[in-house]
Amino acid sequence: MTDAFAFPQDFLWGVATAAHQVEGNNVNSDCWFLERLPGTIFAEPSGDAVDHYHRYRKDIALIASLGFTSYRFSLEWARIEPEEGHFSVAELDHYRRMLETCHEHGLTPVVTFHHFTSPLWLLAAGGWEDPRTPARFARYCDRAMKHLGDLIGVACTLNEPNLPWLLKELGLGGEAPERRASVPLWAAAADRLGIEASSVAPFQFTVSEAGFDIKLAAHREGRAAIKAVRPELPVGWTLANTDIQAADGGQDRADRIRREVNERFLAASREDDFVGIQTYGRTVFGPDGVAPAPEGAETNQMGEEIYPEALEATIREAARIAGIPVMVTENGLATEDDSKRLAYLRTAVAGVASCLADGIDVRGYIAWTAFDNFEWIFGYGPKFGLIAVDRATQERTPKESAKFLGSLARAKVAQSV
Ligand code: BGC
């Protein structure tokens, strides 16, 4: 049975991007460097991406014209501080213009201060296992806030600090420091940077207890720097929260992974103003690892089961453990078939409505992603966008799913299940 559900008037309806995935030519970042090394695990380099750096005005106008009320994007630390201690006012001005454009179009800017990429100098200086990194991050947050803070609507410090622990369980990286020299990419990076392979610690691929402590400290020091400029600004971090389930015989493994990947990060969020939840599906663990998708299940472009019901489960998990407001800062589907995305969004939003109907404080639903873009190690293959981009001409074409979600944003009503 379905009922029409009225969303709160101030509920944010948005789409998200991350600087490196859309801007293009992020040449001072660690990712740009890693994309080009011998032994790279990136399918292709990011290059011009979708040239959002130059096209942001029209892009933001297009997002607003579809009916959305919010735009989540990230500041690129590697542009703002291309050399340690040198802050570029010209780049800060660029982001100020982006924020002003959001306000001109009535969009609340949800701003991520760190979305996976770091300046290359940070990687060379020990990256996300170096004890000096929290203070470096906080200094950057302070500079960015003093230049941009008055225009920011919601601040997210770090994006998916827990992702490497999830990737490790999926068999994607996460080597212990002493084993990094055996991985061609980390060996090549160490060689080029003139450091030990054990010290190569990029944000998305580093799994170690030191890495956990440093990310948590960076989040807290970054939050304090942001609050020092604007105490009332909502600040949180955004987590990769897959719905972790157990297949036969997999309960212990699933419970351990849920604690390590989801619960300890949610528990660490308790002092924040909100926690950002980023959910794409479920991950089912059997006794020996990830269980295959059920027979006959529809799959996304990466071969994973399409399971939009996961969002409701992870919102409930987050609210229960963190005990603070929740904001959906990413949710979406990689598919060439937009009708599948539309059906996915419909179910996911119904899950949000059910949570709200039960009194859970959900502040917004921000879909991943505005444009087909650079999907990290997978390159430009996966299509998560609500707006298609022809990268030869950079022409943008909204898909039906964009119009559907934009119309919900206008109506502020959706079905609950
Ligand atoms: C990240 C995005 C990414 C998306 C889809 C999240 O892990 O924050 O940058 O593109 O998932 O894989």
GROMACS .gro file of C-alpha atoms and ligand atoms in nm:
model
  429
    1MET     CA    1   0.000   0.000   0.000
    2THR     CA    2   0.130   0.348  -0.077
    3ASP     CA    3   0.032   0.687   0.063
    4ALA     CA    4   0.123   1.036  -0.051
    5PHE     CA    5   0.370   1.181   0.195
    6ALA     CA    6   0.435   1.555   0.232
    7PHE     CA    7   0.802   1.635   0.291
    8PRO     CA    8   0.899   1.921   0.525
    9GLN     CA    9   0.912   2.259   0.348
   10ASP     CA   10   1.281   2.308   0.429
   11PHE     CA   11   1.384   1.955   0.326
   12LEU     CA   12   1.675   1.981   0.081
   13TRP     CA   13   1.634   1.820  -0.260
   14GLY     CA   14   1.960   1.816  -0.444
   15VAL     CA   15   2.218   1.664  -0.671
   16ALA     CA   16   2.585   1.621  -0.586
   17THR     CA   17   2.923   1.635  -0.757
   18ALA     CA   18   3.286   1.620  -0.643
   19ALA     CA   19   3.547   1.857  -0.781
   20HIS     CA   20   3.789   1.601  -0.926
   21GLN     CA   21   3.510   1.410  -1.098
   22VAL     CA   22   3.369   1.708  -1.288
   23GLU     CA   23   3.603   2.008  -1.294
   24GLY     CA   24   3.885   1.879  -1.517
   25ASN     CA   25   4.261   1.939  -1.505
   26ASN     CA   26   4.304   1.904  -1.132
   27VAL     CA   27   4.676   1.892  -1.194
   28ASN     CA   28   4.807   1.956  -0.841
   29SER     CA   29   4.613   1.668  -0.685
   30ASP     CA   30   4.734   1.326  -0.580
   31CYS     CA   31   4.472   1.158  -0.797
   32TRP     CA   32   4.592   1.327  -1.117
   33PHE     CA   33   4.940   1.198  -1.031
   34LEU     CA   34   4.821   0.840  -0.955
   35GLU     CA   35   4.613   0.823  -1.273
   36ARG     CA   36   4.927   0.858  -1.483
   37LEU     CA   37   5.180   0.635  -1.307
   38PRO     CA   38   5.305   0.300  -1.439
   39GLY     CA   39   5.092   0.029  -1.279
   40THR     CA   40   4.800   0.269  -1.231
   41ILE     CA   41   4.471   0.113  -1.122
   42PHE     CA   42   4.274   0.391  -1.297
   43ALA     CA   43   4.104   0.280  -1.621
   44GLU     CA   44   4.182   0.619  -1.777
   45PRO     CA   45   4.292   0.967  -1.666
   46SER     CA   46   4.039   1.234  -1.568
   47GLY     CA   47   4.161   1.494  -1.822
   48ASP     CA   48   3.907   1.769  -1.888
   49ALA     CA   49   3.633   1.577  -1.700
   50VAL     CA   50   3.309   1.761  -1.785
   51ASP     CA   51   3.479   2.101  -1.762
   52HIS     CA   52   3.255   2.209  -1.475
   53TYR     CA   53   3.536   2.440  -1.366
   54HIS     CA   54   3.451   2.669  -1.658
   55ARG     CA   55   3.087   2.571  -1.715
   56TYR     CA   56   2.959   2.594  -1.357
   57ARG     CA   57   2.730   2.893  -1.424
   58LYS     CA   58   2.520   2.714  -1.684
   59ASP     CA   59   2.544   2.388  -1.492
   60ILE     CA   60   2.410   2.542  -1.172
   61ALA     CA   61   2.133   2.722  -1.365
   62LEU     CA   62   2.037   2.389  -1.524
   63ILE     CA   63   2.022   2.212  -1.187
   64ALA     CA   64   1.798   2.486  -1.047
   65SER     CA   65   1.575   2.485  -1.357
   66LEU     CA   66   1.498   2.117  -1.298
   67GLY     CA   67   1.339   2.205  -0.961
   68PHE     CA   68   1.616   2.119  -0.714
   69THR     CA   69   1.668   2.331  -0.404
   70SER     CA   70   2.026   2.232  -0.321
   71TYR     CA   71   2.360   2.162  -0.487
   72ARG     CA   72   2.632   1.962  -0.310
   73PHE     CA   73   2.981   2.015  -0.449
   74SER     CA   74   3.333   2.003  -0.316
   75LEU     CA   75   3.612   2.254  -0.279
   76GLU     CA   76   3.938   2.129  -0.423
   77TRP     CA   77   4.213   2.160  -0.161
   78ALA     CA   78   4.477   2.096  -0.431
   79ARG     CA   79   4.367   2.413  -0.614
   80ILE     CA   80   4.325   2.625  -0.302
   81GLU     CA   81   4.662   2.523  -0.150
   82PRO     CA   82   4.869   2.397  -0.445
   83GLU     CA   83   5.190   2.422  -0.242
   84GLU     CA   84   5.201   2.375   0.131
   85GLY     CA   85   5.129   2.709   0.298
   86HIS     CA   86   5.051   2.893  -0.029
   87PHE     CA   87   4.681   2.975  -0.053
   88SER     CA   88   4.545   3.086  -0.390
   89VAL     CA   89   4.305   3.377  -0.356
   90ALA     CA   90   4.217   3.339  -0.725
   91GLU     CA   91   4.096   2.983  -0.665
   92LEU     CA   92   3.910   3.082  -0.349
   93ASP     CA   93   3.741   3.353  -0.560
   94HIS     CA   94   3.640   3.086  -0.810
   95TYR     CA   95   3.455   2.894  -0.539
   96ARG     CA   96   3.303   3.218  -0.412
   97ARG     CA   97   3.158   3.277  -0.758
   98MET     CA   98   3.017   2.922  -0.758
   99LEU     CA   99   2.852   2.983  -0.421
  100GLU     CA  100   2.712   3.317  -0.537
  101THR     CA  101   2.570   3.144  -0.845
  102CYS     CA  102   2.394   2.888  -0.623
  103HIS     CA  103   2.235   3.168  -0.423
  104GLU     CA  104   2.129   3.356  -0.740
  105HIS     CA  105   1.936   3.042  -0.836
  106GLY     CA  106   1.792   2.972  -0.492
  107LEU     CA  107   2.006   2.661  -0.429
  108THR     CA  108   2.137   2.588  -0.079
  109PRO     CA  109   2.507   2.503  -0.120
  110VAL     CA  110   2.613   2.187   0.064
  111VAL     CA  111   2.991   2.213   0.056
  112THR     CA  112   3.234   1.925   0.102
  113PHE     CA  113   3.582   2.035   0.209
  114HIS     CA  114   3.754   1.709   0.112
  115HIS     CA  115   3.616   1.463  -0.143
  116PHE     CA  116   3.888   1.197  -0.182
  117THR     CA  117   4.155   1.410  -0.353
  118SER     CA  118   4.435   1.585  -0.165
  119PRO     CA  119   4.715   1.811  -0.281
  120LEU     CA  120   5.008   1.609  -0.417
  121TRP     CA  121   5.236   1.774  -0.158
  122LEU     CA  122   5.025   1.614   0.116
  123LEU     CA  123   5.077   1.267  -0.034
  124ALA     CA  124   5.451   1.331  -0.048
  125ALA     CA  125   5.441   1.440   0.317
  126GLY     CA  126   5.284   1.120   0.455
  127GLY     CA  127   4.923   1.173   0.347
  128TRP     CA  128   4.648   1.033   0.566
  129GLU     CA  129   4.876   0.850   0.806
  130ASP     CA  130   5.090   1.149   0.896
  131PRO     CA  131   5.021   1.301   1.240
  132ARG     CA  132   5.057   1.654   1.097
  133THR     CA  133   4.767   1.606   0.854
  134PRO     CA  134   4.478   1.702   1.088
  135ALA     CA  135   4.640   2.041   1.156
  136ARG     CA  136   4.709   2.091   0.785
  137PHE     CA  137   4.346   2.010   0.703
  138ALA     CA  138   4.219   2.244   0.975
  139ARG     CA  139   4.440   2.528   0.845
  140TYR     CA  140   4.291   2.481   0.496
  141CYS     CA  141   3.936   2.474   0.642
  142ASP     CA  142   4.009   2.796   0.828
  143ARG     CA  143   4.131   2.974   0.513
  144ALA     CA  144   3.843   2.846   0.305
  145MET     CA  145   3.588   2.943   0.572
  146LYS     CA  146   3.724   3.296   0.608
  147HIS     CA  147   3.687   3.346   0.232
  148LEU     CA  148   3.367   3.151   0.167
  149GLY     CA  149   3.195   3.073   0.496
  150ASP     CA  150   2.923   3.338   0.479
  151LEU     CA  151   2.783   3.174   0.163
  152ILE     CA  152   2.791   2.807   0.270
  153GLY     CA  153   2.460   2.642   0.367
  154VAL     CA  154   2.581   2.310   0.508
  155ALA     CA  155   2.943   2.198   0.558
  156CYS     CA  156   3.078   1.845   0.515
  157THR     CA  157   3.435   1.795   0.633
  158LEU     CA  158   3.553   1.460   0.490
  159ASN     CA  159   3.379   1.244   0.232
  160GLU     CA  160   3.364   0.872   0.307
  161PRO     CA  161   3.655   0.834   0.549
  162ASN     CA  162   3.532   0.474   0.601
  163LEU     CA  163   3.539   0.375   0.232
  164PRO     CA  164   3.886   0.208   0.238
  165TRP     CA  165   3.766  -0.042   0.502
  166LEU     CA  166   3.472  -0.135   0.280
  167LEU     CA  167   3.689  -0.158  -0.031
  168LYS     CA  168   3.928  -0.390   0.151
  169GLU     CA  169   3.640  -0.632   0.221
  170LEU     CA  170   3.550  -0.617  -0.148
  171GLY     CA  171   3.907  -0.711  -0.239
  172LEU     CA  172   4.000  -0.362  -0.362
  173GLY     CA  173   4.324  -0.247  -0.200
  174GLY     CA  174   4.379  -0.178   0.167
  175GLU     CA  175   4.729  -0.325   0.190
  176ALA     CA  176   4.902  -0.287   0.526
  177PRO     CA  177   5.188  -0.029   0.513
  178GLU     CA  178   5.460  -0.299   0.507
  179ARG     CA  179   5.298  -0.467   0.203
  180ARG     CA  180   5.262  -0.158  -0.012
  181ALA     CA  181   5.600  -0.198  -0.181
  182SER     CA  182   5.463  -0.511  -0.352
  183VAL     CA  183   5.185  -0.315  -0.526
  184PRO     CA  184   5.318  -0.165  -0.851
  185LEU     CA  185   5.121   0.161  -0.818
  186TRP     CA  186   5.236   0.234  -0.462
  187ALA     CA  187   5.593   0.135  -0.551
  188ALA     CA  188   5.588   0.372  -0.852
  189ALA     CA  189   5.438   0.654  -0.644
  190ALA     CA  190   5.702   0.610  -0.374
  191ASP     CA  191   5.978   0.609  -0.632
  192ARG     CA  192   5.851   0.929  -0.799
  193LEU     CA  193   5.794   1.109  -0.467
  194GLY     CA  194   6.122   0.991  -0.314
  195ILE     CA  195   5.952   0.836  -0.008
  196GLU     CA  196   5.914   0.482   0.132
  197ALA     CA  197   5.627   0.279  -0.018
  198SER     CA  198   5.503   0.216   0.338
  199SER     CA  199   5.434   0.592   0.367
  200VAL     CA  200   5.217   0.621   0.055
  201ALA     CA  201   4.880   0.692   0.215
  202PRO     CA  202   4.613   0.841  -0.012
  203PHE     CA  203   4.273   0.905   0.145
  204GLN     CA  204   4.063   0.649  -0.044
  205PHE     CA  205   4.297   0.352  -0.027
  206THR     CA  206   4.454   0.363   0.319
  207VAL     CA  207   4.348   0.109   0.580
  208SER     CA  208   4.535   0.126   0.912
  209GLU     CA  209   4.458   0.217   1.270
  210ALA     CA  210   4.679   0.525   1.233
  211GLY     CA  211   4.470   0.619   0.930
  212PHE     CA  212   4.149   0.590   1.134
  213ASP     CA  213   4.279   0.811   1.414
  214ILE     CA  214   4.413   1.071   1.174
  215LYS     CA  215   4.091   1.098   0.978
  216LEU     CA  216   3.889   1.132   1.296
  217ALA     CA  217   4.125   1.400   1.427
  218ALA     CA  218   4.114   1.582   1.091
  219HIS     CA  219   3.735   1.577   1.098
  220ARG     CA  220   3.724   1.716   1.452
  221GLU     CA  221   3.991   1.981   1.397
  222GLY     CA  222   3.833   2.076   1.064
  223ARG     CA  223   3.493   2.105   1.229
  224ALA     CA  224   3.638   2.328   1.502
  225ALA     CA  225   3.799   2.553   1.239
  226ILE     CA  226   3.468   2.581   1.052
  227LYS     CA  227   3.272   2.649   1.371
  228ALA     CA  228   3.525   2.913   1.480
  229VAL     CA  229   3.419   3.120   1.178
  230ARG     CA  230   3.045   3.033   1.184
  231PRO     CA  231   2.934   2.859   1.503
  232GLU     CA  232   2.576   2.806   1.380
  233LEU     CA  233   2.668   2.642   1.048
  234PRO     CA  234   2.564   2.272   1.039
  235VAL     CA  235   2.879   2.058   1.013
  236GLY     CA  236   2.916   1.683   0.966
  237TRP     CA  237   3.101   1.425   0.763
  238THR     CA  238   2.958   1.198   0.495
  239LEU     CA  239   2.991   0.819   0.520
  240ALA     CA  240   2.982   0.527   0.276
  241ASN     CA  241   2.704   0.325   0.436
  242THR     CA  242   2.619   0.014   0.243
  243ASP     CA  243   2.343  -0.200   0.391
  244ILE     CA  244   2.549  -0.490   0.531
  245GLN     CA  245   2.358  -0.816   0.543
  246ALA     CA  246   2.447  -1.181   0.612
  247ALA     CA  247   2.391  -1.484   0.392
  248ASP     CA  248   2.384  -1.834   0.543
  249GLY     CA  249   2.686  -1.880   0.767
  250GLY     CA  250   2.799  -1.520   0.721
  251GLN     CA  251   2.653  -1.361   1.036
  252ASP     CA  252   2.983  -1.325   1.226
  253ARG     CA  253   3.164  -1.182   0.928
  254ALA     CA  254   2.878  -0.941   0.849
  255ASP     CA  255   2.863  -0.827   1.214
  256ARG     CA  256   3.238  -0.765   1.228
  257ILE     CA  257   3.236  -0.569   0.902
  258ARG     CA  258   2.928  -0.370   1.004
  259ARG     CA  259   3.108  -0.268   1.324
  260GLU     CA  260   3.430  -0.177   1.142
  261VAL     CA  261   3.284  -0.003   0.835
  262ASN     CA  262   2.956   0.149   0.955
  263GLU     CA  263   2.903   0.152   1.329
  264ARG     CA  264   3.229   0.291   1.467
  265PHE     CA  265   3.213   0.583   1.222
  266LEU     CA  266   2.849   0.649   1.309
  267ALA     CA  267   2.934   0.637   1.679
  268ALA     CA  268   3.216   0.887   1.616
  269SER     CA  269   2.961   1.127   1.461
  270ARG     CA  270   2.763   1.184   1.781
  271GLU     CA  271   2.901   1.532   1.848
  272ASP     CA  272   2.820   1.652   1.493
  273ASP     CA  273   2.519   1.849   1.372
  274PHE     CA  274   2.422   1.579   1.121
  275VAL     CA  275   2.568   1.276   0.950
  276GLY     CA  276   2.571   1.239   0.572
  277ILE     CA  277   2.464   0.895   0.452
  278GLN     CA  278   2.578   0.767   0.112
  279THR     CA  279   2.418   0.443   0.012
  280TYR     CA  280   2.409   0.262  -0.321
  281GLY     CA  281   2.291  -0.088  -0.232
  282ARG     CA  282   2.345  -0.380   0.000
  283THR     CA  283   2.651  -0.598   0.050
  284VAL     CA  284   2.576  -0.951   0.157
  285PHE     CA  285   2.851  -1.149   0.328
  286GLY     CA  286   2.877  -1.525   0.341
  287PRO     CA  287   3.131  -1.713   0.556
  288ASP     CA  288   3.417  -1.653   0.310
  289GLY     CA  289   3.342  -1.310   0.170
  290VAL     CA  290   3.090  -1.127  -0.046
  291ALA     CA  291   2.801  -1.350  -0.157
  292PRO     CA  292   2.703  -1.334  -0.525
  293ALA     CA  293   2.390  -1.140  -0.626
  294PRO     CA  294   2.073  -1.351  -0.602
  295GLU     CA  295   1.984  -1.555  -0.911
  296GLY     CA  296   1.805  -1.340  -1.168
  297ALA     CA  297   1.864  -1.011  -0.980
  298GLU     CA  298   1.892  -0.699  -1.191
  299THR     CA  299   2.241  -0.552  -1.174
  300ASN     CA  300   2.407  -0.213  -1.219
  301GLN     CA  301   2.692  -0.138  -1.459
  302MET     CA  302   2.944  -0.280  -1.211
  303GLY     CA  303   2.754  -0.612  -1.191
  304GLU     CA  304   2.617  -0.545  -0.840
  305GLU     CA  305   2.257  -0.613  -0.745
  306ILE     CA  306   2.020  -0.316  -0.778
  307TYR     CA  307   1.875  -0.274  -0.429
  308PRO     CA  308   1.728   0.072  -0.357
  309GLU     CA  309   1.570  -0.050  -0.032
  310ALA     CA  310   1.918  -0.021   0.122
  311LEU     CA  311   1.876   0.353   0.175
  312GLU     CA  312   1.594   0.322   0.425
  313ALA     CA  313   1.788   0.059   0.622
  314THR     CA  314   2.103   0.272   0.642
  315ILE     CA  315   1.911   0.587   0.743
  316ARG     CA  316   1.754   0.391   1.028
  317GLU     CA  317   2.093   0.247   1.126
  318ALA     CA  318   2.253   0.593   1.123
  319ALA     CA  319   1.975   0.755   1.327
  320ARG     CA  320   1.988   0.474   1.583
  321ILE     CA  321   2.364   0.476   1.631
  322ALA     CA  322   2.461   0.839   1.575
  323GLY     CA  323   2.146   0.981   1.736
  324ILE     CA  324   2.171   1.303   1.535
  325PRO     CA  325   1.991   1.432   1.222
  326VAL     CA  326   2.065   1.245   0.900
  327MET     CA  327   2.110   1.388   0.553
  328VAL     CA  328   2.121   1.168   0.245
  329THR     CA  329   2.423   1.324   0.071
  330GLU     CA  330   2.456   1.056  -0.201
  331ASN     CA  331   2.232   0.785  -0.345
  332GLY     CA  332   2.215   0.669  -0.704
  333LEU     CA  333   2.261   0.402  -0.967
  334ALA     CA  334   2.515   0.338  -1.243
  335THR     CA  335   2.317   0.236  -1.549
  336GLU     CA  336   2.283   0.317  -1.918
  337ASP     CA  337   1.908   0.254  -1.879
  338ASP     CA  338   1.757   0.563  -1.724
  339SER     CA  339   1.421   0.392  -1.663
  340LYS     CA  340   1.602   0.170  -1.411
  341ARG     CA  341   1.741   0.480  -1.238
  342LEU     CA  342   1.395   0.635  -1.225
  343ALA     CA  343   1.250   0.323  -1.061
  344TYR     CA  344   1.546   0.310  -0.821
  345LEU     CA  345   1.500   0.674  -0.715
  346ARG     CA  346   1.126   0.624  -0.665
  347THR     CA  347   1.186   0.337  -0.420
  348ALA     CA  348   1.475   0.512  -0.246
  349VAL     CA  349   1.272   0.831  -0.189
  350ALA     CA  350   0.979   0.624  -0.061
  351GLY     CA  351   1.222   0.481   0.195
  352VAL     CA  352   1.315   0.834   0.305
  353ALA     CA  353   0.945   0.919   0.336
  354SER     CA  354   0.890   0.614   0.557
  355CYS     CA  355   1.173   0.722   0.785
  356LEU     CA  356   1.032   1.074   0.813
  357ALA     CA  357   0.684   0.935   0.878
  358ASP     CA  358   0.833   0.741   1.169
  359GLY     CA  359   0.977   1.060   1.316
  360ILE     CA  360   1.339   1.016   1.204
  361ASP     CA  361   1.500   1.356   1.144
  362VAL     CA  362   1.612   1.340   0.779
  363ARG     CA  363   1.717   1.680   0.648
  364GLY     CA  364   1.756   1.618   0.277
  365TYR     CA  365   1.791   1.386  -0.018
  366ILE     CA  366   2.082   1.460  -0.250
  367ALA     CA  367   2.120   1.226  -0.544
  368TRP     CA  368   2.449   1.108  -0.686
  369THR     CA  369   2.516   1.260  -0.933
  370ALA     CA  370   2.435   1.569  -1.135
  371PHE     CA  371   2.635   1.468  -1.445
  372ASP     CA  372   2.779   1.155  -1.599
  373ASN     CA  373   3.137   1.201  -1.482
  374PHE     CA  374   3.477   1.056  -1.388
  375GLU     CA  375   3.400   0.751  -1.175
  376TRP     CA  376   3.746   0.719  -1.016
  377ILE     CA  377   3.927   0.391  -1.099
  378PHE     CA  378   3.648   0.298  -1.343
  379GLY     CA  379   3.703   0.609  -1.556
  380TYR     CA  380   3.414   0.742  -1.766
  381GLY     CA  381   3.238   0.405  -1.818
  382PRO     CA  382   2.981   0.400  -1.535
  383LYS     CA  383   2.691   0.640  -1.585
  384PHE     CA  384   2.556   0.767  -1.253
  385GLY     CA  385   2.441   1.103  -1.393
  386LEU     CA  386   2.093   1.250  -1.394
  387ILE     CA  387   2.222   1.469  -1.675
  388ALA     CA  388   2.404   1.310  -1.970
  389VAL     CA  389   2.718   1.477  -2.102
  390ASP     CA  390   2.864   1.439  -2.449
  391ARG     CA  391   3.231   1.479  -2.360
  392ALA     CA  392   3.326   1.561  -2.721
  393THR     CA  393   3.106   1.872  -2.722
  394GLN     CA  394   3.043   1.907  -2.346
  395GLU     CA  395   2.672   1.929  -2.427
  396ARG     CA  396   2.442   1.851  -2.133
  397THR     CA  397   2.108   1.666  -2.167
  398PRO     CA  398   1.886   1.607  -1.864
  399LYS     CA  399   1.752   1.252  -1.841
  400GLU     CA  400   1.394   1.161  -1.744
  401SER     CA  401   1.521   1.070  -1.396
  402ALA     CA  402   1.640   1.429  -1.348
  403LYS     CA  403   1.299   1.564  -1.444
  404PHE     CA  404   1.128   1.312  -1.214
  405LEU     CA  405   1.339   1.399  -0.910
  406GLY     CA  406   1.318   1.771  -0.986
  407SER     CA  407   0.939   1.743  -0.999
  408LEU     CA  408   0.936   1.578  -0.655
  409ALA     CA  409   1.150   1.866  -0.530
  410ARG     CA  410   0.892   2.112  -0.661
  411ALA     CA  411   0.589   1.922  -0.531
  412LYS     CA  412   0.757   1.826  -0.198
  413VAL     CA  413   0.535   1.519  -0.206
  414ALA     CA  414   0.624   1.157  -0.277
  415GLN     CA  415   0.483   0.814  -0.213
  416SER     CA  416   0.576   0.637   0.106
  417VAL     CA  417   0.558   0.257   0.126
  418BGC     C1  418   3.171   0.871  -0.379
  418BGC     C2  419   3.155   0.928  -0.518
  418BGC     C3  420   3.142   0.815  -0.618
  418BGC     C4  421   3.016   0.738  -0.585
  418BGC     C5  422   2.978   0.628  -0.683
  418BGC     C6  423   3.089   0.749  -0.353
  418BGC     O1  424   3.173   0.651  -0.301
  418BGC     O2  425   3.159   0.969  -0.281
  418BGC     O3  426   3.264   1.011  -0.543
  418BGC     O4  427   3.146   0.858  -0.750
  418BGC     O5  428   3.026   0.684  -0.457
  418BGC     O6  429   3.067   0.523  -0.680
   0.00000   0.00000   0.00000
